Amino acid sequence: MSQKSGNSFVCGLWVGPKSEGNGLIRDVFRAAGWRLHEALERKQAIHCLQQRDVHVVLTSHENQRWPWKRALQELQLMPHPPQLVVTSRLADEALWAEVLNWGGFDVLAEPLQREEVERVVA
């Protein structure tokens, strides 16, 4: 993903319902000068990804509307696939290994920590 510097720009997409976690993600993106789009479910997410140059997709492990494995499979079919970051209340080494083995970028433990969100997205 992009390095955090004066002229870098990150465009992200949160997929899932509004939550305390994506409020923090919104704050991190705003403070860094990055753009964050939001989609409630798969159809909206795909439309956004077709219309915009998205670098990172963030979604919850518990997202039933576009499960992370299906999301990852669909992202990998894109000409310039964005990275996938999975958030989870149950984040552990097993989930982290599973996400990486499937081709995802990282897992963020919930409740989200500002510094971790910045580090992973940057």
Tab-separated table of N, CA and C in Angstrom:
chain	number	residue	atom	x	y	z
A	1	MET	N	0.831	-1.176	0.000
A	1	MET	CA	0.000	0.000	0.000
A	1	MET	C	0.873	1.235	0.000
A	2	SER	N	0.267	2.381	-0.136
A	2	SER	CA	1.011	3.621	-0.214
A	2	SER	C	1.722	3.929	1.095
A	3	GLN	N	2.864	4.542	0.961
A	3	GLN	CA	3.578	5.014	2.134
A	3	GLN	C	2.961	6.329	2.579
A	4	LYS	N	2.990	6.586	3.855
A	4	LYS	CA	2.437	7.831	4.376
A	4	LYS	C	3.490	8.923	4.208
A	5	SER	N	3.215	9.875	3.327
A	5	SER	CA	4.117	10.997	3.120
A	5	SER	C	3.300	12.187	2.680
A	6	GLY	N	3.953	13.306	2.482
A	6	GLY	CA	3.258	14.537	2.172
A	6	GLY	C	2.395	14.468	0.929
A	7	ASN	N	2.830	13.692	-0.086
A	7	ASN	CA	2.053	13.677	-1.317
A	7	ASN	C	1.407	12.331	-1.594
A	8	SER	N	1.383	11.428	-0.621
A	8	SER	CA	0.743	10.135	-0.844
A	8	SER	C	-0.760	10.265	-0.639
A	9	PHE	N	-1.474	9.372	-1.290
A	9	PHE	CA	-2.923	9.398	-1.170
A	9	PHE	C	-3.421	7.969	-1.133
A	10	VAL	N	-4.291	7.695	-0.213
A	10	VAL	CA	-4.892	6.373	-0.090
A	10	VAL	C	-6.397	6.519	-0.245
A	11	CYS	N	-6.970	5.637	-1.041
A	11	CYS	CA	-8.418	5.579	-1.178
A	11	CYS	C	-8.853	4.215	-0.646
A	12	GLY	N	-9.735	4.237	0.334
A	12	GLY	CA	-10.190	3.001	0.950
A	12	GLY	C	-11.690	2.828	0.820
A	13	LEU	N	-12.122	1.598	1.089
A	13	LEU	CA	-13.538	1.269	1.063
A	13	LEU	C	-13.857	0.413	2.277
A	14	TRP	N	-14.768	0.896	3.125
A	14	TRP	CA	-15.275	0.092	4.241
A	14	TRP	C	-16.529	-0.605	3.740
A	15	VAL	N	-16.617	-1.934	3.924
A	15	VAL	CA	-17.796	-2.686	3.511
A	15	VAL	C	-18.440	-3.285	4.745
A	16	GLY	N	-19.672	-2.887	4.995
A	16	GLY	CA	-20.411	-3.414	6.130
A	16	GLY	C	-21.239	-2.326	6.778
A	17	PRO	N	-21.976	-2.702	7.817
A	17	PRO	CA	-22.823	-1.722	8.501
A	17	PRO	C	-21.985	-0.716	9.282
A	18	LYS	N	-22.602	0.406	9.576
A	18	LYS	CA	-21.928	1.406	10.404
A	18	LYS	C	-21.690	0.811	11.776
A	19	SER	N	-20.520	1.111	12.316
A	19	SER	CA	-20.165	0.585	13.631
A	19	SER	C	-19.194	1.540	14.290
A	20	GLU	N	-18.913	1.287	15.536
A	20	GLU	CA	-17.924	2.092	16.251
A	20	GLU	C	-16.578	2.000	15.540
A	21	GLY	N	-16.238	0.827	15.039
A	21	GLY	CA	-14.954	0.610	14.369
A	21	GLY	C	-14.794	1.425	13.111
A	22	ASN	N	-15.841	1.464	12.275
A	22	ASN	CA	-15.642	2.233	11.052
A	22	ASN	C	-15.718	3.727	11.310
A	23	GLY	N	-16.257	4.145	12.449
A	23	GLY	CA	-16.159	5.557	12.836
A	23	GLY	C	-14.714	5.940	13.087
A	24	LEU	N	-13.968	5.075	13.761
A	24	LEU	CA	-12.544	5.316	13.981
A	24	LEU	C	-11.786	5.286	12.660
A	25	ILE	N	-12.141	4.345	11.788
A	25	ILE	CA	-11.503	4.278	10.471
A	25	ILE	C	-11.743	5.575	9.716
A	26	ARG	N	-12.990	6.077	9.751
A	26	ARG	CA	-13.306	7.369	9.114
A	26	ARG	C	-12.414	8.477	9.657
A	27	ASP	N	-12.252	8.521	10.984
A	27	ASP	CA	-11.414	9.555	11.607
A	27	ASP	C	-9.967	9.452	11.159
A	28	VAL	N	-9.442	8.231	11.106
A	28	VAL	CA	-8.047	8.027	10.680
A	28	VAL	C	-7.866	8.496	9.238
A	29	PHE	N	-8.771	8.119	8.360
A	29	PHE	CA	-8.665	8.526	6.953
A	29	PHE	C	-8.749	10.051	6.827
A	30	ARG	N	-9.687	10.653	7.543
A	30	ARG	CA	-9.850	12.110	7.469
A	30	ARG	C	-8.592	12.822	7.951
A	31	ALA	N	-8.060	12.399	9.086
A	31	ALA	CA	-6.870	13.036	9.662
A	31	ALA	C	-5.656	12.893	8.744
A	32	ALA	N	-5.576	11.785	8.011
A	32	ALA	CA	-4.431	11.550	7.124
A	32	ALA	C	-4.617	12.204	5.753
A	33	GLY	N	-5.816	12.727	5.489
A	33	GLY	CA	-6.082	13.313	4.186
A	33	GLY	C	-6.383	12.268	3.125
A	34	TRP	N	-6.784	11.082	3.565
A	34	TRP	CA	-7.133	10.002	2.650
A	34	TRP	C	-8.634	10.009	2.416
A	35	ARG	N	-9.086	9.313	1.371
A	35	ARG	CA	-10.516	9.229	1.059
A	35	ARG	C	-11.041	7.849	1.470
A	36	LEU	N	-12.193	7.843	2.125
A	36	LEU	CA	-12.840	6.595	2.512
A	36	LEU	C	-14.259	6.569	1.971
A	37	HIS	N	-14.567	5.530	1.209
A	37	HIS	CA	-15.920	5.287	0.729
A	37	HIS	C	-16.518	4.203	1.616
A	38	GLU	N	-17.835	4.122	1.644
A	38	GLU	CA	-18.497	3.112	2.452
A	38	GLU	C	-19.583	2.430	1.644
A	39	ALA	N	-19.703	1.137	1.847
A	39	ALA	CA	-20.740	0.345	1.185
A	39	ALA	C	-21.332	-0.597	2.217
A	40	LEU	N	-22.630	-0.739	2.189
A	40	LEU	CA	-23.303	-1.609	3.147
A	40	LEU	C	-23.143	-3.083	2.781
A	41	GLU	N	-23.159	-3.377	1.473
A	41	GLU	CA	-23.125	-4.778	1.049
A	41	GLU	C	-22.361	-4.922	-0.267
A	42	ARG	N	-22.271	-6.149	-0.742
A	42	ARG	CA	-21.461	-6.514	-1.900
A	42	ARG	C	-21.773	-5.682	-3.147
A	43	LYS	N	-23.046	-5.570	-3.505
A	43	LYS	CA	-23.410	-4.871	-4.743
A	43	LYS	C	-22.903	-3.425	-4.729
A	44	GLN	N	-23.097	-2.731	-3.616
A	44	GLN	CA	-22.606	-1.355	-3.500
A	44	GLN	C	-21.079	-1.321	-3.558
A	45	ALA	N	-20.439	-2.295	-2.914
A	45	ALA	CA	-18.974	-2.339	-2.899
A	45	ALA	C	-18.422	-2.537	-4.308
A	46	ILE	N	-18.993	-3.481	-5.042
A	46	ILE	CA	-18.536	-3.745	-6.416
A	46	ILE	C	-18.711	-2.507	-7.281
A	47	HIS	N	-19.842	-1.838	-7.143
A	47	HIS	CA	-20.075	-0.607	-7.912
A	47	HIS	C	-19.001	0.434	-7.589
A	48	CYS	N	-18.711	0.621	-6.321
A	48	CYS	CA	-17.683	1.582	-5.910
A	48	CYS	C	-16.320	1.197	-6.491
A	49	LEU	N	-15.989	-0.071	-6.418
A	49	LEU	CA	-14.689	-0.542	-6.918
A	49	LEU	C	-14.577	-0.381	-8.433
A	50	GLN	N	-15.690	-0.464	-9.144
A	50	GLN	CA	-15.675	-0.281	-10.595
A	50	GLN	C	-15.536	1.196	-10.973
A	51	GLN	N	-15.969	2.081	-10.072
A	51	GLN	CA	-15.972	3.514	-10.368
A	51	GLN	C	-14.747	4.254	-9.850
A	52	ARG	N	-14.031	3.672	-8.885
A	52	ARG	CA	-12.954	4.393	-8.208
A	52	ARG	C	-11.703	3.531	-8.110
A	53	ASP	N	-10.577	4.203	-7.978
A	53	ASP	CA	-9.294	3.524	-7.794
A	53	ASP	C	-9.083	3.316	-6.296
A	54	VAL	N	-9.573	2.205	-5.781
A	54	VAL	CA	-9.508	1.899	-4.352
A	54	VAL	C	-8.249	1.084	-4.078
A	55	HIS	N	-7.495	1.493	-3.055
A	55	HIS	CA	-6.247	0.807	-2.694
A	55	HIS	C	-6.437	-0.269	-1.635
A	56	VAL	N	-7.401	-0.038	-0.732
A	56	VAL	CA	-7.602	-0.969	0.377
A	56	VAL	C	-9.090	-1.107	0.682
A	57	VAL	N	-9.514	-2.354	0.875
A	57	VAL	CA	-10.880	-2.654	1.281
A	57	VAL	C	-10.808	-3.175	2.705
A	58	LEU	N	-11.627	-2.608	3.573
A	58	LEU	CA	-11.698	-3.042	4.968
A	58	LEU	C	-13.084	-3.608	5.232
A	59	THR	N	-13.122	-4.749	5.890
A	59	THR	CA	-14.404	-5.370	6.214
A	59	THR	C	-14.263	-6.189	7.485
A	60	SER	N	-15.371	-6.404	8.141
A	60	SER	CA	-15.382	-7.186	9.368
A	60	SER	C	-15.415	-8.683	9.069
A	61	HIS	N	-14.748	-9.432	9.890
A	61	HIS	CA	-14.773	-10.897	9.826
A	61	HIS	C	-16.207	-11.407	9.941
A	62	GLU	N	-17.049	-10.666	10.650
A	62	GLU	CA	-18.428	-11.067	10.880
A	62	GLU	C	-19.391	-10.590	9.788
A	63	ASN	N	-18.894	-9.913	8.760
A	63	ASN	CA	-19.748	-9.369	7.711
A	63	ASN	C	-20.399	-10.507	6.919
A	64	GLN	N	-21.699	-10.658	7.067
A	64	GLN	CA	-22.433	-11.714	6.368
A	64	GLN	C	-22.897	-11.278	4.976
A	65	ARG	N	-22.909	-9.973	4.728
A	65	ARG	CA	-23.404	-9.474	3.442
A	65	ARG	C	-22.365	-9.625	2.328
A	66	TRP	N	-21.090	-9.680	2.704
A	66	TRP	CA	-20.010	-9.948	1.750
A	66	TRP	C	-18.877	-10.562	2.543
A	67	PRO	N	-18.964	-11.862	2.826
A	67	PRO	CA	-17.950	-12.525	3.645
A	67	PRO	C	-16.546	-12.281	3.091
A	68	TRP	N	-15.583	-12.139	3.991
A	68	TRP	CA	-14.245	-11.717	3.573
A	68	TRP	C	-13.611	-12.669	2.566
A	69	LYS	N	-13.859	-13.968	2.652
A	69	LYS	CA	-13.258	-14.898	1.687
A	69	LYS	C	-13.833	-14.680	0.287
A	70	ARG	N	-15.136	-14.476	0.224
A	70	ARG	CA	-15.752	-14.198	-1.076
A	70	ARG	C	-15.265	-12.846	-1.602
A	71	ALA	N	-15.198	-11.871	-0.720
A	71	ALA	CA	-14.704	-10.546	-1.123
A	71	ALA	C	-13.294	-10.670	-1.692
A	72	LEU	N	-12.443	-11.403	-1.012
A	72	LEU	CA	-11.062	-11.555	-1.457
A	72	LEU	C	-10.999	-12.237	-2.818
A	73	GLN	N	-11.790	-13.280	-3.010
A	73	GLN	CA	-11.811	-13.965	-4.307
A	73	GLN	C	-12.234	-13.010	-5.428
A	74	GLU	N	-13.231	-12.185	-5.159
A	74	GLU	CA	-13.701	-11.245	-6.178
A	74	GLU	C	-12.706	-10.115	-6.404
A	75	LEU	N	-12.068	-9.647	-5.343
A	75	LEU	CA	-11.057	-8.591	-5.488
A	75	LEU	C	-9.885	-9.075	-6.326
A	76	GLN	N	-9.489	-10.324	-6.136
A	76	GLN	CA	-8.332	-10.858	-6.852
A	76	GLN	C	-8.570	-10.990	-8.349
A	77	LEU	N	-9.834	-10.929	-8.790
A	77	LEU	CA	-10.157	-10.997	-10.215
A	77	LEU	C	-10.050	-9.627	-10.897
A	78	MET	N	-9.881	-8.579	-10.124
A	78	MET	CA	-9.831	-7.229	-10.677
A	78	MET	C	-8.463	-6.954	-11.296
A	79	PRO	N	-8.414	-6.070	-12.313
A	79	PRO	CA	-7.138	-5.761	-12.965
A	79	PRO	C	-6.077	-5.224	-11.995
A	80	HIS	N	-6.480	-4.377	-11.061
A	80	HIS	CA	-5.573	-3.827	-10.043
A	80	HIS	C	-6.232	-4.054	-8.686
A	81	PRO	N	-6.124	-5.274	-8.161
A	81	PRO	CA	-6.871	-5.593	-6.935
A	81	PRO	C	-6.403	-4.794	-5.726
A	82	PRO	N	-7.353	-4.243	-4.985
A	82	PRO	CA	-6.987	-3.574	-3.739
A	82	PRO	C	-6.618	-4.617	-2.681
A	83	GLN	N	-5.896	-4.167	-1.662
A	83	GLN	CA	-5.563	-5.031	-0.539
A	83	GLN	C	-6.816	-5.206	0.318
A	84	LEU	N	-6.936	-6.365	0.974
A	84	LEU	CA	-8.055	-6.608	1.870
A	84	LEU	C	-7.556	-6.667	3.304
A	85	VAL	N	-8.180	-5.873	4.164
A	85	VAL	CA	-7.894	-5.882	5.599
A	85	VAL	C	-9.164	-6.320	6.300
A	86	VAL	N	-9.040	-7.327	7.150
A	86	VAL	CA	-10.174	-7.886	7.874
A	86	VAL	C	-10.116	-7.421	9.325
A	87	THR	N	-11.229	-6.940	9.850
A	87	THR	CA	-11.289	-6.582	11.268
A	87	THR	C	-12.051	-7.683	12.003
A	88	SER	N	-11.666	-7.923	13.267
A	88	SER	CA	-12.346	-8.988	13.997
A	88	SER	C	-12.208	-8.812	15.498
A	89	ARG	N	-13.310	-9.086	16.197
A	89	ARG	CA	-13.267	-9.133	17.664
A	89	ARG	C	-12.531	-10.386	18.123
A	90	LEU	N	-12.445	-11.377	17.249
A	90	LEU	CA	-11.822	-12.649	17.589
A	90	LEU	C	-10.460	-12.800	16.908
A	91	ALA	N	-9.791	-11.690	16.655
A	91	ALA	CA	-8.496	-11.735	15.966
A	91	ALA	C	-7.491	-12.525	16.788
A	92	ASP	N	-6.926	-13.529	16.159
A	92	ASP	CA	-5.876	-14.317	16.786
A	92	ASP	C	-4.918	-14.771	15.688
A	93	GLU	N	-3.898	-15.510	16.067
A	93	GLU	CA	-2.906	-15.940	15.080
A	93	GLU	C	-3.519	-16.840	14.010
A	94	ALA	N	-4.500	-17.658	14.379
A	94	ALA	CA	-5.133	-18.555	13.405
A	94	ALA	C	-5.864	-17.756	12.323
A	95	LEU	N	-6.631	-16.731	12.722
A	95	LEU	CA	-7.333	-15.904	11.741
A	95	LEU	C	-6.331	-15.139	10.893
A	96	TRP	N	-5.321	-14.569	11.527
A	96	TRP	CA	-4.303	-13.815	10.805
A	96	TRP	C	-3.648	-14.713	9.746
A	97	ALA	N	-3.270	-15.930	10.130
A	97	ALA	CA	-2.641	-16.863	9.190
A	97	ALA	C	-3.606	-17.216	8.057
A	98	GLU	N	-4.884	-17.427	8.390
A	98	GLU	CA	-5.874	-17.765	7.373
A	98	GLU	C	-6.035	-16.627	6.368
A	99	VAL	N	-6.153	-15.401	6.869
A	99	VAL	CA	-6.302	-14.247	5.976
A	99	VAL	C	-5.078	-14.117	5.074
A	100	LEU	N	-3.893	-14.228	5.631
A	100	LEU	CA	-2.674	-14.115	4.815
A	100	LEU	C	-2.572	-15.250	3.807
A	101	ASN	N	-2.900	-16.472	4.228
A	101	ASN	CA	-2.828	-17.617	3.312
A	101	ASN	C	-3.809	-17.486	2.157
A	102	TRP	N	-4.938	-16.847	2.384
A	102	TRP	CA	-5.924	-16.628	1.327
A	102	TRP	C	-5.523	-15.477	0.404
A	103	GLY	N	-4.538	-14.677	0.836
A	103	GLY	CA	-4.088	-13.557	0.010
A	103	GLY	C	-4.490	-12.195	0.541
A	104	GLY	N	-5.067	-12.156	1.744
A	104	GLY	CA	-5.411	-10.881	2.364
A	104	GLY	C	-4.164	-10.178	2.858
A	105	PHE	N	-4.313	-8.911	3.214
A	105	PHE	CA	-3.163	-8.110	3.625
A	105	PHE	C	-2.898	-8.180	5.121
A	106	ASP	N	-3.953	-8.053	5.946
A	106	ASP	CA	-3.737	-8.027	7.390
A	106	ASP	C	-5.066	-8.188	8.113
A	107	VAL	N	-4.963	-8.361	9.435
A	107	VAL	CA	-6.118	-8.432	10.317
A	107	VAL	C	-5.942	-7.371	11.390
A	108	LEU	N	-6.985	-6.621	11.656
A	108	LEU	CA	-6.996	-5.632	12.735
A	108	LEU	C	-7.914	-6.126	13.845
A	109	ALA	N	-7.393	-6.162	15.054
A	109	ALA	CA	-8.186	-6.599	16.201
A	109	ALA	C	-9.152	-5.496	16.625
A	110	GLU	N	-10.382	-5.903	16.940
A	110	GLU	CA	-11.377	-4.983	17.492
A	110	GLU	C	-11.420	-5.154	19.005
A	111	PRO	N	-11.569	-4.095	19.769
A	111	PRO	CA	-11.787	-2.727	19.284
A	111	PRO	C	-10.528	-2.197	18.597
A	112	LEU	N	-10.765	-1.464	17.513
A	112	LEU	CA	-9.669	-0.938	16.720
A	112	LEU	C	-8.863	0.088	17.494
A	113	GLN	N	-7.575	0.112	17.213
A	113	GLN	CA	-6.667	1.099	17.793
A	113	GLN	C	-6.198	2.022	16.668
A	114	ARG	N	-6.283	3.319	16.896
A	114	ARG	CA	-5.939	4.318	15.875
A	114	ARG	C	-4.566	4.047	15.250
A	115	GLU	N	-3.560	3.797	16.080
A	115	GLU	CA	-2.195	3.617	15.589
A	115	GLU	C	-2.092	2.391	14.683
A	116	GLU	N	-2.810	1.321	15.029
A	116	GLU	CA	-2.775	0.108	14.212
A	116	GLU	C	-3.458	0.336	12.865
A	117	VAL	N	-4.583	1.042	12.868
A	117	VAL	CA	-5.277	1.338	11.614
A	117	VAL	C	-4.365	2.164	10.714
A	118	GLU	N	-3.743	3.199	11.282
A	118	GLU	CA	-2.817	4.038	10.488
A	118	GLU	C	-1.667	3.216	9.913
A	119	ARG	N	-1.069	2.354	10.752
A	119	ARG	CA	0.083	1.564	10.335
A	119	ARG	C	-0.302	0.616	9.198
A	120	VAL	N	-1.404	-0.089	9.338
A	120	VAL	CA	-1.798	-1.084	8.355
A	120	VAL	C	-2.196	-0.417	7.044
A	121	VAL	N	-2.952	0.653	7.092
A	121	VAL	CA	-3.409	1.311	5.870
A	121	VAL	C	-2.262	2.033	5.179
A	122	ALA	N	-1.386	2.660	5.939
A	122	ALA	CA	-0.260	3.389	5.330
A	122	ALA	C	0.712	2.423	4.689
